[in-house]
PDB file of C-alpha atoms in Angstrom:
ATOM      1  CA  UNK A   1     -54.930-248.039  32.315  1.00  0.00           C
ATOM      2  CA  UNK A   2     -56.832-248.074  29.057  1.00  0.00           C
ATOM      3  CA  UNK A   3     -57.201-244.333  29.255  1.00  0.00           C
ATOM      4  CA  UNK A   4     -53.481-243.899  29.791  1.00  0.00           C
ATOM      5  CA  UNK A   5     -52.700-246.234  26.859  1.00  0.00           C
ATOM      6  CA  UNK A   6     -55.156-244.407  24.693  1.00  0.00           C
ATOM      7  CA  UNK A   7     -53.566-241.056  25.483  1.00  0.00           C
ATOM      8  CA  UNK A   8     -50.097-242.447  24.740  1.00  0.00           C
ATOM      9  CA  UNK A   9     -51.271-243.850  21.416  1.00  0.00           C
ATOM     10  CA  UNK A  10     -52.877-240.545  20.493  1.00  0.00           C
ATOM     11  CA  UNK A  11     -49.653-238.722  21.362  1.00  0.00           C
ATOM     12  CA  UNK A  12     -47.585-241.100  19.246  1.00  0.00           C
ATOM     13  CA  UNK A  13     -49.953-240.808  16.329  1.00  0.00           C
ATOM     14  CA  UNK A  14     -49.840-237.030  16.604  1.00  0.00           C
ATOM     15  CA  UNK A  15     -46.044-237.037  16.632  1.00  0.00           C
ATOM     16  CA  UNK A  16     -45.880-239.358  13.625  1.00  0.00           C
ATOM     17  CA  UNK A  17     -48.469-237.283  11.806  1.00  0.00           C
ATOM     18  CA  UNK A  18     -46.565-234.110  12.543  1.00  0.00           C
ATOM     19  CA  UNK A  19     -43.339-235.736  11.387  1.00  0.00           C
ATOM     20  CA  UNK A  20     -44.967-236.884   8.143  1.00  0.00           C
ATOM     21  CA  UNK A  21     -46.367-233.412   7.526  1.00  0.00           C
ATOM     22  CA  UNK A  22     -43.025-231.771   8.197  1.00  0.00           C
ATOM     23  CA  UNK A  23     -41.229-234.282   5.929  1.00  0.00           C
ATOM     24  CA  UNK A  24     -43.797-233.751   3.196  1.00  0.00           C
ATOM     25  CA  UNK A  25     -43.460-229.976   3.456  1.00  0.00           C
ATOM     26  CA  UNK A  26     -39.658-230.243   3.432  1.00  0.00           C
ATOM     27  CA  UNK A  27     -39.741-232.497   0.409  1.00  0.00           C
ATOM     28  CA  UNK A  28     -42.228-230.251  -1.340  1.00  0.00           C
ATOM     29  CA  UNK A  29     -40.140-227.165  -0.713  1.00  0.00           C
ATOM     30  CA  UNK A  30     -36.993-229.024  -1.731  1.00  0.00           C
ATOM     31  CA  UNK A  31     -38.512-230.224  -4.990  1.00  0.00           C
ATOM     32  CA  UNK A  32     -40.024-226.806  -5.580  1.00  0.00           C
ATOM     33  CA  UNK A  33     -36.631-225.159  -5.212  1.00  0.00           C
ATOM     34  CA  UNK A  34     -34.742-227.948  -6.993  1.00  0.00           C
ATOM     35  CA  UNK A  35     -32.746-226.561  -9.903  1.00  0.00           C
ATOM     36  CA  UNK A  36     -33.737-228.277 -13.145  1.00  0.00           C
ATOM     37  CA  UNK A  37     -31.436-228.075 -16.142  1.00  0.00           C
ATOM     38  CA  UNK A  38     -32.812-228.766 -19.589  1.00  0.00           C
ATOM     39  CA  UNK A  39     -30.649-229.850 -22.487  1.00  0.00           C
ATOM     40  CA  UNK A  40     -31.267-230.993 -26.024  1.00  0.00           C
ATOM     41  CA  UNK A  41     -29.963-233.918 -28.033  1.00  0.00           C
ATOM     42  CA  UNK A  42     -27.759-233.023 -30.973  1.00  0.00           C
ATOM     43  CA  UNK A  43     -25.783-234.961 -33.552  1.00  0.00           C
ATOM     44  CA  UNK A  44     -23.189-234.358 -36.213  1.00  0.00           C
ATOM     45  CA  UNK A  45     -24.809-233.049 -39.377  1.00  0.00           C
ATOM     46  CA  UNK A  46     -23.508-233.348 -42.934  1.00  0.00           C
ATOM     47  CA  UNK A  47     -24.788-231.253 -45.834  1.00  0.00           C
ATOM     48  CA  UNK A  48     -24.161-232.875 -49.204  1.00  0.00           C
ATOM     49  CA  UNK A  49     -23.396-230.411 -51.984  1.00  0.00           C
ATOM     50  CA  UNK A  50     -21.561-230.201 -55.293  1.00  0.00           C
ATOM     51  CA  UNK A  51     -18.894-227.780 -56.464  1.00  0.00           C
ATOM     52  CA  UNK A  52     -20.785-227.801 -59.753  1.00  0.00           C
ATOM     53  CA  UNK A  53     -23.650-225.388 -60.412  1.00  0.00           C
ATOM     54  CA  UNK A  54     -26.539-226.698 -62.505  1.00  0.00           C
ATOM     55  CA  UNK A  55     -30.010-228.196 -62.623  1.00  0.00           C
ATOM     56  CA  UNK A  56     -30.809-231.234 -60.474  1.00  0.00           C
ATOM     57  CA  UNK A  57     -31.460-234.127 -62.823  1.00  0.00           C
ATOM     58  CA  UNK A  58     -32.473-236.974 -60.493  1.00  0.00           C
ATOM     59  CA  UNK A  59     -32.976-237.405 -56.730  1.00  0.00           C
ATOM     60  CA  UNK A  60     -32.448-240.929 -55.379  1.00  0.00           C
ATOM     61  CA  UNK A  61     -33.345-240.441 -51.691  1.00  0.00           C
ATOM     62  CA  UNK A  62     -36.270-239.150 -49.673  1.00  0.00           C
ATOM     63  CA  UNK A  63     -36.543-237.515 -46.264  1.00  0.00           C
ATOM     64  CA  UNK A  64     -36.311-240.127 -43.511  1.00  0.00           C
ATOM     65  CA  UNK A  65     -34.334-242.629 -45.613  1.00  0.00           C
ATOM     66  CA  UNK A  66     -31.344-244.372 -44.122  1.00  0.00           C
ATOM     67  CA  UNK A  67     -28.357-244.148 -46.462  1.00  0.00           C
ATOM     68  CA  UNK A  68     -24.996-245.862 -46.369  1.00  0.00           C
ATOM     69  CA  UNK A  69     -21.755-244.017 -46.946  1.00  0.00           C
ATOM     70  CA  UNK A  70     -21.065-243.772 -50.679  1.00  0.00           C
ATOM     71  CA  UNK A  71     -24.712-244.137 -51.721  1.00  0.00           C
ATOM     72  CA  UNK A  72     -25.769-241.974 -54.686  1.00  0.00           C
ATOM     73  CA  UNK A  73     -27.915-239.074 -53.469  1.00  0.00           C
ATOM     74  CA  UNK A  74     -28.625-236.989 -56.581  1.00  0.00           C
ATOM     75  CA  UNK A  75     -27.230-236.045 -59.982  1.00  0.00           C
ATOM     76  CA  UNK A  76     -26.877-232.723 -61.782  1.00  0.00           C
ATOM     77  CA  UNK A  77     -27.537-232.216 -65.502  1.00  0.00           C
ATOM     78  CA  UNK A  78     -24.391-231.037 -67.340  1.00  0.00           C
ATOM     79  CA  UNK A  79     -25.036-230.420 -71.074  1.00  0.00           C
ATOM     80  CA  UNK A  80     -22.475-227.597 -71.179  1.00  0.00           C
ATOM     81  CA  UNK A  81     -19.794-229.795 -69.621  1.00  0.00           C
ATOM     82  CA  UNK A  82     -20.559-232.620 -72.036  1.00  0.00           C
ATOM     83  CA  UNK A  83     -19.962-230.255 -74.955  1.00  0.00           C
ATOM     84  CA  UNK A  84     -16.808-228.935 -73.295  1.00  0.00           C
ATOM     85  CA  UNK A  85     -15.524-232.491 -72.869  1.00  0.00           C
ATOM     86  CA  UNK A  86     -15.923-233.159 -76.592  1.00  0.00           C
ATOM     87  CA  UNK A  87     -14.008-229.963 -77.359  1.00  0.00           C
ATOM     88  CA  UNK A  88     -11.038-230.650 -75.078  1.00  0.00           C
ATOM     89  CA  UNK A  89     -10.968-234.316 -76.139  1.00  0.00           C
ATOM     90  CA  UNK A  90     -10.585-233.188 -79.770  1.00  0.00           C
ATOM     91  CA  UNK A  91      -7.733-230.876 -78.752  1.00  0.00           C
ATOM     92  CA  UNK A  92      -6.078-233.747 -76.903  1.00  0.00           C
ATOM     93  CA  UNK A  93      -6.333-236.009 -79.969  1.00  0.00           C
ATOM     94  CA  UNK A  94      -4.824-233.326 -82.196  1.00  0.00           C
ATOM     95  CA  UNK A  95      -1.940-232.705 -79.791  1.00  0.00           C
ATOM     96  CA  UNK A  96      -1.217-236.429 -79.516  1.00  0.00           C
ATOM     97  CA  UNK A  97      -1.221-236.759 -83.324  1.00  0.00           C
ATOM     98  CA  UNK A  98       1.329-233.937 -83.643  1.00  0.00           C
ATOM     99  CA  UNK A  99       3.403-235.559 -80.909  1.00  0.00           C
ATOM    100  CA  UNK A 100       3.400-238.889 -82.762  1.00  0.00           C
ATOM    101  CA  UNK A 101       4.403-237.145 -85.981  1.00  0.00           C
ATOM    102  CA  UNK A 102       7.310-235.449 -84.234  1.00  0.00           C
ATOM    103  CA  UNK A 103       8.433-238.721 -82.656  1.00  0.00           C
ATOM    104  CA  UNK A 104       8.308-240.542 -85.995  1.00  0.00           C
ATOM    105  CA  UNK A 105      10.160-237.774 -87.842  1.00  0.00           C
ATOM    106  CA  UNK A 106       9.956-237.253 -91.604  1.00  0.00           C
ATOM    107  CA  UNK A 107       8.522-239.993 -93.802  1.00  0.00           C
ATOM    108  CA  UNK A 108      10.854-242.206 -95.853  1.00  0.00           C
ATOM    109  CA  UNK A 109       9.644-240.651 -99.110  1.00  0.00           C
ATOM    110  CA  UNK A 110      10.449-237.155 -97.820  1.00  0.00           C
ATOM    111  CA  UNK A 111      13.966-238.218 -96.830  1.00  0.00           C
ATOM    112  CA  UNK A 112      14.588-239.752-100.282  1.00  0.00           C
ATOM    113  CA  UNK A 113      13.324-236.601-102.007  1.00  0.00           C
ATOM    114  CA  UNK A 114      15.502-234.326 -99.860  1.00  0.00           C
ATOM    115  CA  UNK A 115      18.537-236.534-100.526  1.00  0.00           C
ATOM    116  CA  UNK A 116      17.893-236.274-104.265  1.00  0.00           C
ATOM    117  CA  UNK A 117      17.742-232.492-103.997  1.00  0.00           C
ATOM    118  CA  UNK A 118      21.039-232.539-102.126  1.00  0.00           C
ATOM    119  CA  UNK A 119      22.662-234.751-104.785  1.00  0.00           C
ATOM    120  CA  UNK A 120      21.304-232.474-107.504  1.00  0.00           C
ATOM    121  CA  UNK A 121      22.785-229.475-105.730  1.00  0.00           C
ATOM    122  CA  UNK A 122      26.144-231.284-105.518  1.00  0.00           C
ATOM    123  CA  UNK A 123      26.098-231.918-109.264  1.00  0.00           C
ATOM    124  CA  UNK A 124      25.243-228.289-109.936  1.00  0.00           C
ATOM    125  CA  UNK A 125      28.045-227.123-107.671  1.00  0.00           C
ATOM    126  CA  UNK A 126      30.520-229.435-109.470  1.00  0.00           C
ATOM    127  CA  UNK A 127      29.533-228.007-112.862  1.00  0.00           C
ATOM    128  CA  UNK A 128      29.713-224.431-111.543  1.00  0.00           C
ATOM    129  CA  UNK A 129      33.147-225.153-110.062  1.00  0.00           C
ATOM    130  CA  UNK A 130      34.504-226.444-113.385  1.00  0.00           C
ATOM    131  CA  UNK A 131      33.093-223.452-115.254  1.00  0.00           C
ATOM    132  CA  UNK A 132      34.580-221.100-112.726  1.00  0.00           C
ATOM    133  CA  UNK A 133      38.056-222.718-113.008  1.00  0.00           C
ATOM    134  CA  UNK A 134      37.976-222.477-116.829  1.00  0.00           C
ATOM    135  CA  UNK A 135      36.934-218.832-116.781  1.00  0.00           C
ATOM    136  CA  UNK A 136      39.524-218.075-114.102  1.00  0.00           C
ATOM    137  CA  UNK A 137      42.280-219.658-116.248  1.00  0.00           C
ATOM    138  CA  UNK A 138      41.232-217.595-119.258  1.00  0.00           C
ATOM    139  CA  UNK A 139      40.874-214.470-117.114  1.00  0.00           C
ATOM    140  CA  UNK A 140      44.389-214.920-115.780  1.00  0.00           C
ATOM    141  CA  UNK A 141      45.642-215.049-119.394  1.00  0.00           C
ATOM    142  CA  UNK A 142      43.667-211.916-120.237  1.00  0.00           C
ATOM    143  CA  UNK A 143      41.364-213.670-122.691  1.00  0.00           C
ATOM    144  CA  UNK A 144      37.992-212.976-120.962  1.00  0.00           C
ATOM    145  CA  UNK A 145      36.826-209.766-119.266  1.00  0.00           C
ATOM    146  CA  UNK A 146      36.467-209.231-115.512  1.00  0.00           C
ATOM    147  CA  UNK A 147      32.638-209.354-115.674  1.00  0.00           C
ATOM    148  CA  UNK A 148      32.576-212.875-117.037  1.00  0.00           C
ATOM    149  CA  UNK A 149      34.967-213.941-114.287  1.00  0.00           C
ATOM    150  CA  UNK A 150      32.724-212.347-111.602  1.00  0.00           C
ATOM    151  CA  UNK A 151      29.634-214.043-113.020  1.00  0.00           C
ATOM    152  CA  UNK A 152      31.331-217.447-112.928  1.00  0.00           C
ATOM    153  CA  UNK A 153      32.474-216.886-109.345  1.00  0.00           C
ATOM    154  CA  UNK A 154      29.004-215.729-108.230  1.00  0.00           C
ATOM    155  CA  UNK A 155      27.392-218.782-109.837  1.00  0.00           C
ATOM    156  CA  UNK A 156      29.820-221.082-108.086  1.00  0.00           C
ATOM    157  CA  UNK A 157      29.146-219.423-104.698  1.00  0.00           C
ATOM    158  CA  UNK A 158      25.394-219.634-105.255  1.00  0.00           C
ATOM    159  CA  UNK A 159      25.571-223.346-106.023  1.00  0.00           C
ATOM    160  CA  UNK A 160      27.676-223.862-102.874  1.00  0.00           C
ATOM    161  CA  UNK A 161      24.954-222.181-100.802  1.00  0.00           C
ATOM    162  CA  UNK A 162      22.320-224.375-102.490  1.00  0.00           C
ATOM    163  CA  UNK A 163      24.313-227.470-101.527  1.00  0.00           C
ATOM    164  CA  UNK A 164      24.555-226.314 -97.913  1.00  0.00           C
ATOM    165  CA  UNK A 165      20.804-225.619 -97.715  1.00  0.00           C
ATOM    166  CA  UNK A 166      19.863-228.957 -99.285  1.00  0.00           C
ATOM    167  CA  UNK A 167      22.261-230.795 -96.989  1.00  0.00           C
ATOM    168  CA  UNK A 168      20.783-229.051 -93.916  1.00  0.00           C
ATOM    169  CA  UNK A 169      17.215-229.986 -94.890  1.00  0.00           C
ATOM    170  CA  UNK A 170      18.263-233.564 -95.529  1.00  0.00           C
ATOM    171  CA  UNK A 171      20.057-233.815 -92.162  1.00  0.00           C
ATOM    172  CA  UNK A 172      17.060-232.307 -90.345  1.00  0.00           C
ATOM    173  CA  UNK A 173      14.730-234.859 -91.911  1.00  0.00           C
ATOM    174  CA  UNK A 174      17.035-237.705 -90.930  1.00  0.00           C
ATOM    175  CA  UNK A 175      17.577-236.517 -87.351  1.00  0.00           C
ATOM    176  CA  UNK A 176      13.954-235.488 -86.768  1.00  0.00           C
ATOM    177  CA  UNK A 177      12.696-232.693 -84.479  1.00  0.00           C
ATOM    178  CA  UNK A 178      15.016-230.932 -82.060  1.00  0.00           C
ATOM    179  CA  UNK A 179      14.851-231.468 -78.307  1.00  0.00           C
ATOM    180  CA  UNK A 180      13.152-228.116 -77.830  1.00  0.00           C
ATOM    181  CA  UNK A 181      10.518-228.930 -80.451  1.00  0.00           C
ATOM    182  CA  UNK A 182       9.799-232.270 -78.809  1.00  0.00           C
ATOM    183  CA  UNK A 183       9.452-230.631 -75.395  1.00  0.00           C
ATOM    184  CA  UNK A 184       7.115-227.967 -76.781  1.00  0.00           C
ATOM    185  CA  UNK A 185       4.841-230.544 -78.423  1.00  0.00           C
ATOM    186  CA  UNK A 186       4.895-232.749 -75.285  1.00  0.00           C
ATOM    187  CA  UNK A 187       3.871-229.712 -73.206  1.00  0.00           C
ATOM    188  CA  UNK A 188       0.904-229.158 -75.536  1.00  0.00           C
ATOM    189  CA  UNK A 189      -0.147-232.769 -75.023  1.00  0.00           C
ATOM    190  CA  UNK A 190       0.037-232.417 -71.235  1.00  0.00           C
ATOM    191  CA  UNK A 191      -1.952-229.199 -71.399  1.00  0.00           C
ATOM    192  CA  UNK A 192      -4.702-230.894 -73.408  1.00  0.00           C
ATOM    193  CA  UNK A 193      -4.733-233.888 -71.046  1.00  0.00           C
ATOM    194  CA  UNK A 194      -5.017-231.544 -68.062  1.00  0.00           C
ATOM    195  CA  UNK A 195      -8.043-229.844 -69.636  1.00  0.00           C
ATOM    196  CA  UNK A 196      -9.700-233.237 -70.178  1.00  0.00           C
ATOM    197  CA  UNK A 197      -8.968-234.291 -66.588  1.00  0.00           C
ATOM    198  CA  UNK A 198     -10.412-231.021 -65.282  1.00  0.00           C
ATOM    199  CA  UNK A 199     -13.681-231.458 -67.169  1.00  0.00           C
ATOM    200  CA  UNK A 200     -13.920-235.106 -66.096  1.00  0.00           C
ATOM    201  CA  UNK A 201     -13.413-233.995 -62.490  1.00  0.00           C
ATOM    202  CA  UNK A 202     -16.375-231.639 -62.768  1.00  0.00           C
ATOM    203  CA  UNK A 203     -18.441-234.355 -64.418  1.00  0.00           C
ATOM    204  CA  UNK A 204     -17.663-236.739 -61.531  1.00  0.00           C
ATOM    205  CA  UNK A 205     -18.867-234.074 -59.105  1.00  0.00           C
ATOM    206  CA  UNK A 206     -22.174-234.005 -60.959  1.00  0.00           C
ATOM    207  CA  UNK A 207     -22.937-237.247 -59.096  1.00  0.00           C
ATOM    208  CA  UNK A 208     -23.184-236.526 -55.356  1.00  0.00           C
ATOM    209  CA  UNK A 209     -22.687-239.382 -52.885  1.00  0.00           C
ATOM    210  CA  UNK A 210     -23.393-239.708 -49.169  1.00  0.00           C
ATOM    211  CA  UNK A 211     -20.317-238.643 -47.163  1.00  0.00           C
ATOM    212  CA  UNK A 212     -21.415-240.674 -44.121  1.00  0.00           C
ATOM    213  CA  UNK A 213     -23.932-243.334 -43.137  1.00  0.00           C
ATOM    214  CA  UNK A 214     -26.979-241.727 -41.557  1.00  0.00           C
ATOM    215  CA  UNK A 215     -30.565-240.604 -41.894  1.00  0.00           C
ATOM    216  CA  UNK A 216     -31.736-238.045 -44.432  1.00  0.00           C
ATOM    217  CA  UNK A 217     -33.357-235.239 -42.477  1.00  0.00           C
ATOM    218  CA  UNK A 218     -33.914-232.598 -45.128  1.00  0.00           C
ATOM    219  CA  UNK A 219     -33.945-232.210 -48.915  1.00  0.00           C
ATOM    220  CA  UNK A 220     -33.754-228.573 -49.923  1.00  0.00           C
ATOM    221  CA  UNK A 221     -34.162-228.828 -53.699  1.00  0.00           C
ATOM    222  CA  UNK A 222     -36.050-231.128 -56.013  1.00  0.00           C
ATOM    223  CA  UNK A 223     -35.348-232.393 -59.576  1.00  0.00           C
ATOM    224  CA  UNK A 224     -35.577-229.622 -62.130  1.00  0.00           C
ATOM    225  CA  UNK A 225     -34.437-226.878 -59.750  1.00  0.00           C
ATOM    226  CA  UNK A 226     -31.244-224.911 -60.266  1.00  0.00           C
ATOM    227  CA  UNK A 227     -28.639-225.023 -57.501  1.00  0.00           C
ATOM    228  CA  UNK A 228     -25.462-223.040 -57.096  1.00  0.00           C
ATOM    229  CA  UNK A 229     -21.950-224.273 -56.487  1.00  0.00           C
ATOM    230  CA  UNK A 230     -21.575-225.551 -52.921  1.00  0.00           C
ATOM    231  CA  UNK A 231     -25.313-225.226 -52.234  1.00  0.00           C
ATOM    232  CA  UNK A 232     -26.383-227.824 -49.594  1.00  0.00           C
ATOM    233  CA  UNK A 233     -29.099-229.982 -51.132  1.00  0.00           C
ATOM    234  CA  UNK A 234     -29.343-233.031 -48.845  1.00  0.00           C
ATOM    235  CA  UNK A 235     -28.838-232.994 -45.062  1.00  0.00           C
ATOM    236  CA  UNK A 236     -27.734-236.234 -43.379  1.00  0.00           C
ATOM    237  CA  UNK A 237     -27.733-236.859 -39.622  1.00  0.00           C
ATOM    238  CA  UNK A 238     -25.004-239.058 -38.185  1.00  0.00           C
ATOM    239  CA  UNK A 239     -27.022-240.833 -35.489  1.00  0.00           C
ATOM    240  CA  UNK A 240     -23.938-242.755 -34.361  1.00  0.00           C
ATOM    241  CA  UNK A 241     -22.395-239.523 -33.089  1.00  0.00           C
ATOM    242  CA  UNK A 242     -24.906-237.916 -30.717  1.00  0.00           C
ATOM    243  CA  UNK A 243     -24.661-235.906 -27.525  1.00  0.00           C
ATOM    244  CA  UNK A 244     -26.731-233.775 -25.183  1.00  0.00           C
ATOM    245  CA  UNK A 245     -25.918-230.078 -24.887  1.00  0.00           C
ATOM    246  CA  UNK A 246     -26.603-228.126 -21.687  1.00  0.00           C
ATOM    247  CA  UNK A 247     -26.089-224.455 -20.855  1.00  0.00           C
ATOM    248  CA  UNK A 248     -25.257-224.441 -17.142  1.00  0.00           C
ATOM    249  CA  UNK A 249     -24.857-221.360 -14.963  1.00  0.00           C
ATOM    250  CA  UNK A 250     -21.468-221.023 -13.352  1.00  0.00           C
ATOM    251  CA  UNK A 251     -23.185-221.036  -9.956  1.00  0.00           C
ATOM    252  CA  UNK A 252     -24.408-224.585 -10.696  1.00  0.00           C
ATOM    253  CA  UNK A 253     -21.185-225.813 -12.283  1.00  0.00           C
ATOM    254  CA  UNK A 254     -19.587-227.090  -9.084  1.00  0.00           C
ATOM    255  CA  UNK A 255     -18.925-230.832  -9.278  1.00  0.00           C
ATOM    256  CA  UNK A 256     -19.416-230.963 -13.036  1.00  0.00           C
ATOM    257  CA  UNK A 257     -16.243-232.158 -14.732  1.00  0.00           C
ATOM    258  CA  UNK A 258     -15.174-234.198 -17.733  1.00  0.00           C
ATOM    259  CA  UNK A 259     -15.864-237.870 -17.024  1.00  0.00           C
ATOM    260  CA  UNK A 260     -18.602-237.297 -14.440  1.00  0.00           C
ATOM    261  CA  UNK A 261     -21.849-239.217 -14.976  1.00  0.00           C
ATOM    262  CA  UNK A 262     -25.458-238.388 -14.254  1.00  0.00           C
ATOM    263  CA  UNK A 263     -28.988-239.560 -15.043  1.00  0.00           C
ATOM    264  CA  UNK A 264     -31.093-237.521 -17.429  1.00  0.00           C
ATOM    265  CA  UNK A 265     -34.819-237.873 -17.974  1.00  0.00           C
ATOM    266  CA  UNK A 266     -36.015-238.146 -21.583  1.00  0.00           C
ATOM    267  CA  UNK A 267     -39.664-237.000 -21.702  1.00  0.00           C
ATOM    268  CA  UNK A 268     -40.148-238.367 -25.229  1.00  0.00           C
ATOM    269  CA  UNK A 269     -39.165-241.857 -24.016  1.00  0.00           C
ATOM    270  CA  UNK A 270     -40.430-241.478 -20.420  1.00  0.00           C
ATOM    271  CA  UNK A 271     -37.266-242.976 -19.011  1.00  0.00           C
ATOM    272  CA  UNK A 272     -33.935-242.084 -17.449  1.00  0.00           C
ATOM    273  CA  UNK A 273     -30.699-242.489 -19.381  1.00  0.00           C
ATOM    274  CA  UNK A 274     -27.176-242.246 -18.019  1.00  0.00           C
ATOM    275  CA  UNK A 275     -24.838-239.691 -19.558  1.00  0.00           C
ATOM    276  CA  UNK A 276     -21.116-238.967 -19.282  1.00  0.00           C
ATOM    277  CA  UNK A 277     -19.658-235.472 -19.630  1.00  0.00           C
ATOM    278  CA  UNK A 278     -16.991-235.221 -22.348  1.00  0.00           C
ATOM    279  CA  UNK A 279     -16.795-231.473 -22.965  1.00  0.00           C
ATOM    280  CA  UNK A 280     -16.947-228.307 -20.880  1.00  0.00           C
ATOM    281  CA  UNK A 281     -16.454-224.992 -22.625  1.00  0.00           C
ATOM    282  CA  UNK A 282     -13.163-223.317 -21.769  1.00  0.00           C
ATOM    283  CA  UNK A 283     -14.815-219.923 -21.828  1.00  0.00           C
ATOM    284  CA  UNK A 284     -18.226-218.696 -20.698  1.00  0.00           C
ATOM    285  CA  UNK A 285     -20.665-218.021 -23.490  1.00  0.00           C
ATOM    286  CA  UNK A 286     -23.099-215.412 -22.199  1.00  0.00           C
ATOM    287  CA  UNK A 287     -24.622-213.992 -19.007  1.00  0.00           C
ATOM    288  CA  UNK A 288     -27.892-215.594 -17.953  1.00  0.00           C
ATOM    289  CA  UNK A 289     -28.354-213.236 -15.032  1.00  0.00           C
ATOM    290  CA  UNK A 290     -27.129-209.675 -14.642  1.00  0.00           C
ATOM    291  CA  UNK A 291     -26.596-207.913 -11.315  1.00  0.00           C
ATOM    292  CA  UNK A 292     -29.025-205.092 -10.578  1.00  0.00           C
ATOM    293  CA  UNK A 293     -26.782-203.519  -7.945  1.00  0.00           C
ATOM    294  CA  UNK A 294     -23.523-201.796  -8.706  1.00  0.00           C
ATOM    295  CA  UNK A 295     -22.062-202.946  -5.387  1.00  0.00           C
ATOM    296  CA  UNK A 296     -22.176-206.454  -4.011  1.00  0.00           C
ATOM    297  CA  UNK A 297     -23.570-208.019  -7.172  1.00  0.00           C
ATOM    298  CA  UNK A 298     -22.080-209.868 -10.128  1.00  0.00           C
ATOM    299  CA  UNK A 299     -23.185-211.306 -13.464  1.00  0.00           C
ATOM    300  CA  UNK A 300     -23.736-215.042 -13.594  1.00  0.00           C
ATOM    301  CA  UNK A 301     -22.404-216.456 -16.830  1.00  0.00           C
ATOM    302  CA  UNK A 302     -23.171-219.708 -18.612  1.00  0.00           C
ATOM    303  CA  UNK A 303     -20.910-222.534 -19.768  1.00  0.00           C
ATOM    304  CA  UNK A 304     -21.745-225.058 -22.475  1.00  0.00           C
ATOM    305  CA  UNK A 305     -21.509-228.669 -21.337  1.00  0.00           C
ATOM    306  CA  UNK A 306     -21.817-231.720 -23.587  1.00  0.00           C
ATOM    307  CA  UNK A 307     -22.451-235.309 -22.524  1.00  0.00           C
ATOM    308  CA  UNK A 308     -22.794-238.593 -24.389  1.00  0.00           C
ATOM    309  CA  UNK A 309     -25.060-241.509 -23.616  1.00  0.00           C
ATOM    310  CA  UNK A 310     -23.296-244.048 -21.404  1.00  0.00           C
ATOM    311  CA  UNK A 311     -24.086-247.708 -20.925  1.00  0.00           C
ATOM    312  CA  UNK A 312     -27.346-249.071 -22.332  1.00  0.00           C
ATOM    313  CA  UNK A 313     -28.030-248.215 -25.939  1.00  0.00           C
ATOM    314  CA  UNK A 314     -31.287-246.287 -26.187  1.00  0.00           C
ATOM    315  CA  UNK A 315     -32.521-244.816 -29.446  1.00  0.00           C
ATOM    316  CA  UNK A 316     -32.617-241.072 -28.810  1.00  0.00           C
ATOM    317  CA  UNK A 317     -33.392-238.771 -31.710  1.00  0.00           C
ATOM    318  CA  UNK A 318     -31.904-235.318 -32.275  1.00  0.00           C
ATOM    319  CA  UNK A 319     -33.989-232.544 -30.782  1.00  0.00           C
ATOM    320  CA  UNK A 320     -35.285-234.590 -27.845  1.00  0.00           C
ATOM    321  CA  UNK A 321     -35.137-232.825 -24.489  1.00  0.00           C
ATOM    322  CA  UNK A 322     -33.013-234.069 -21.584  1.00  0.00           C
ATOM    323  CA  UNK A 323     -34.097-233.003 -18.078  1.00  0.00           C
ATOM    324  CA  UNK A 324     -31.534-233.119 -15.268  1.00  0.00           C
ATOM    325  CA  UNK A 325     -31.928-232.149 -11.624  1.00  0.00           C
ATOM    326  CA  UNK A 326     -28.965-230.248 -10.247  1.00  0.00           C
ATOM    327  CA  UNK A 327     -28.690-232.685  -7.343  1.00  0.00           C
ATOM    328  CA  UNK A 328     -28.095-235.513  -9.827  1.00  0.00           C
ATOM    329  CA  UNK A 329     -25.109-233.813 -11.427  1.00  0.00           C
TER     330      UNK A 329
END
């Protein structure tokens, strides 16, 4: 009986052992052949620059600093613009002075003087008219020659023209500048103001502020260095907008869709984090495997897939790897 029990126990142990070995081999082969997809964490990146070319005057941040949106990053020295501002400001002041003079019209003293000239011309015309009438009367009687009559007439006409000219100058002084003159001077004022506003706009751009809250990852230039217009000087990472990017073969894309969730392993943190797919490229990017046979083979292309962290908030930095097993997708 004991021998029979012992043989049964040995048989059972052998079966269990064989089962464990087979399971271990199956698991080993399964894990060995398990498709592993590696992605990388990325985030939105902003590169602060200025539309103004010049020499960096001061830098107010360092690599690794956390900056809030609107914080001053650096300034650019602008001696040429400062001189230009003085020039256009002087032009603006001159144009405004001319505009004020036009609006005010002629001074009271000028108007009085022009009126006196007009009255003087009237008196001269009256005297010339009387002389002309006397000479005409004598000429009609044949007492004076034709030349004296012509001289008297010419003098009278000349004095009439003088009266007209004096009256026109007096009226112009009283009425002030014409509508066209006012519009021309006003246009000059607007032109000067526009030049001042343009220079001030450039001067404002000499102070560069953070476009977004984030961490400073890179500073390309230091104080004293020359930078060109639009040259990115400070790089800021928006850590509030991060995602993992994967390049997945089309043969492994089955079951992956927008909204699907999976667990990804973060080696840098030694933990699993849940992700949710929010983007799948509409078009394949490149071929990761090319067929070697002309018949019966095909190229396997790759699609870009992006996923955001879902659920628990874990601090993941850009550049960290994300490991995903195909069976978990």
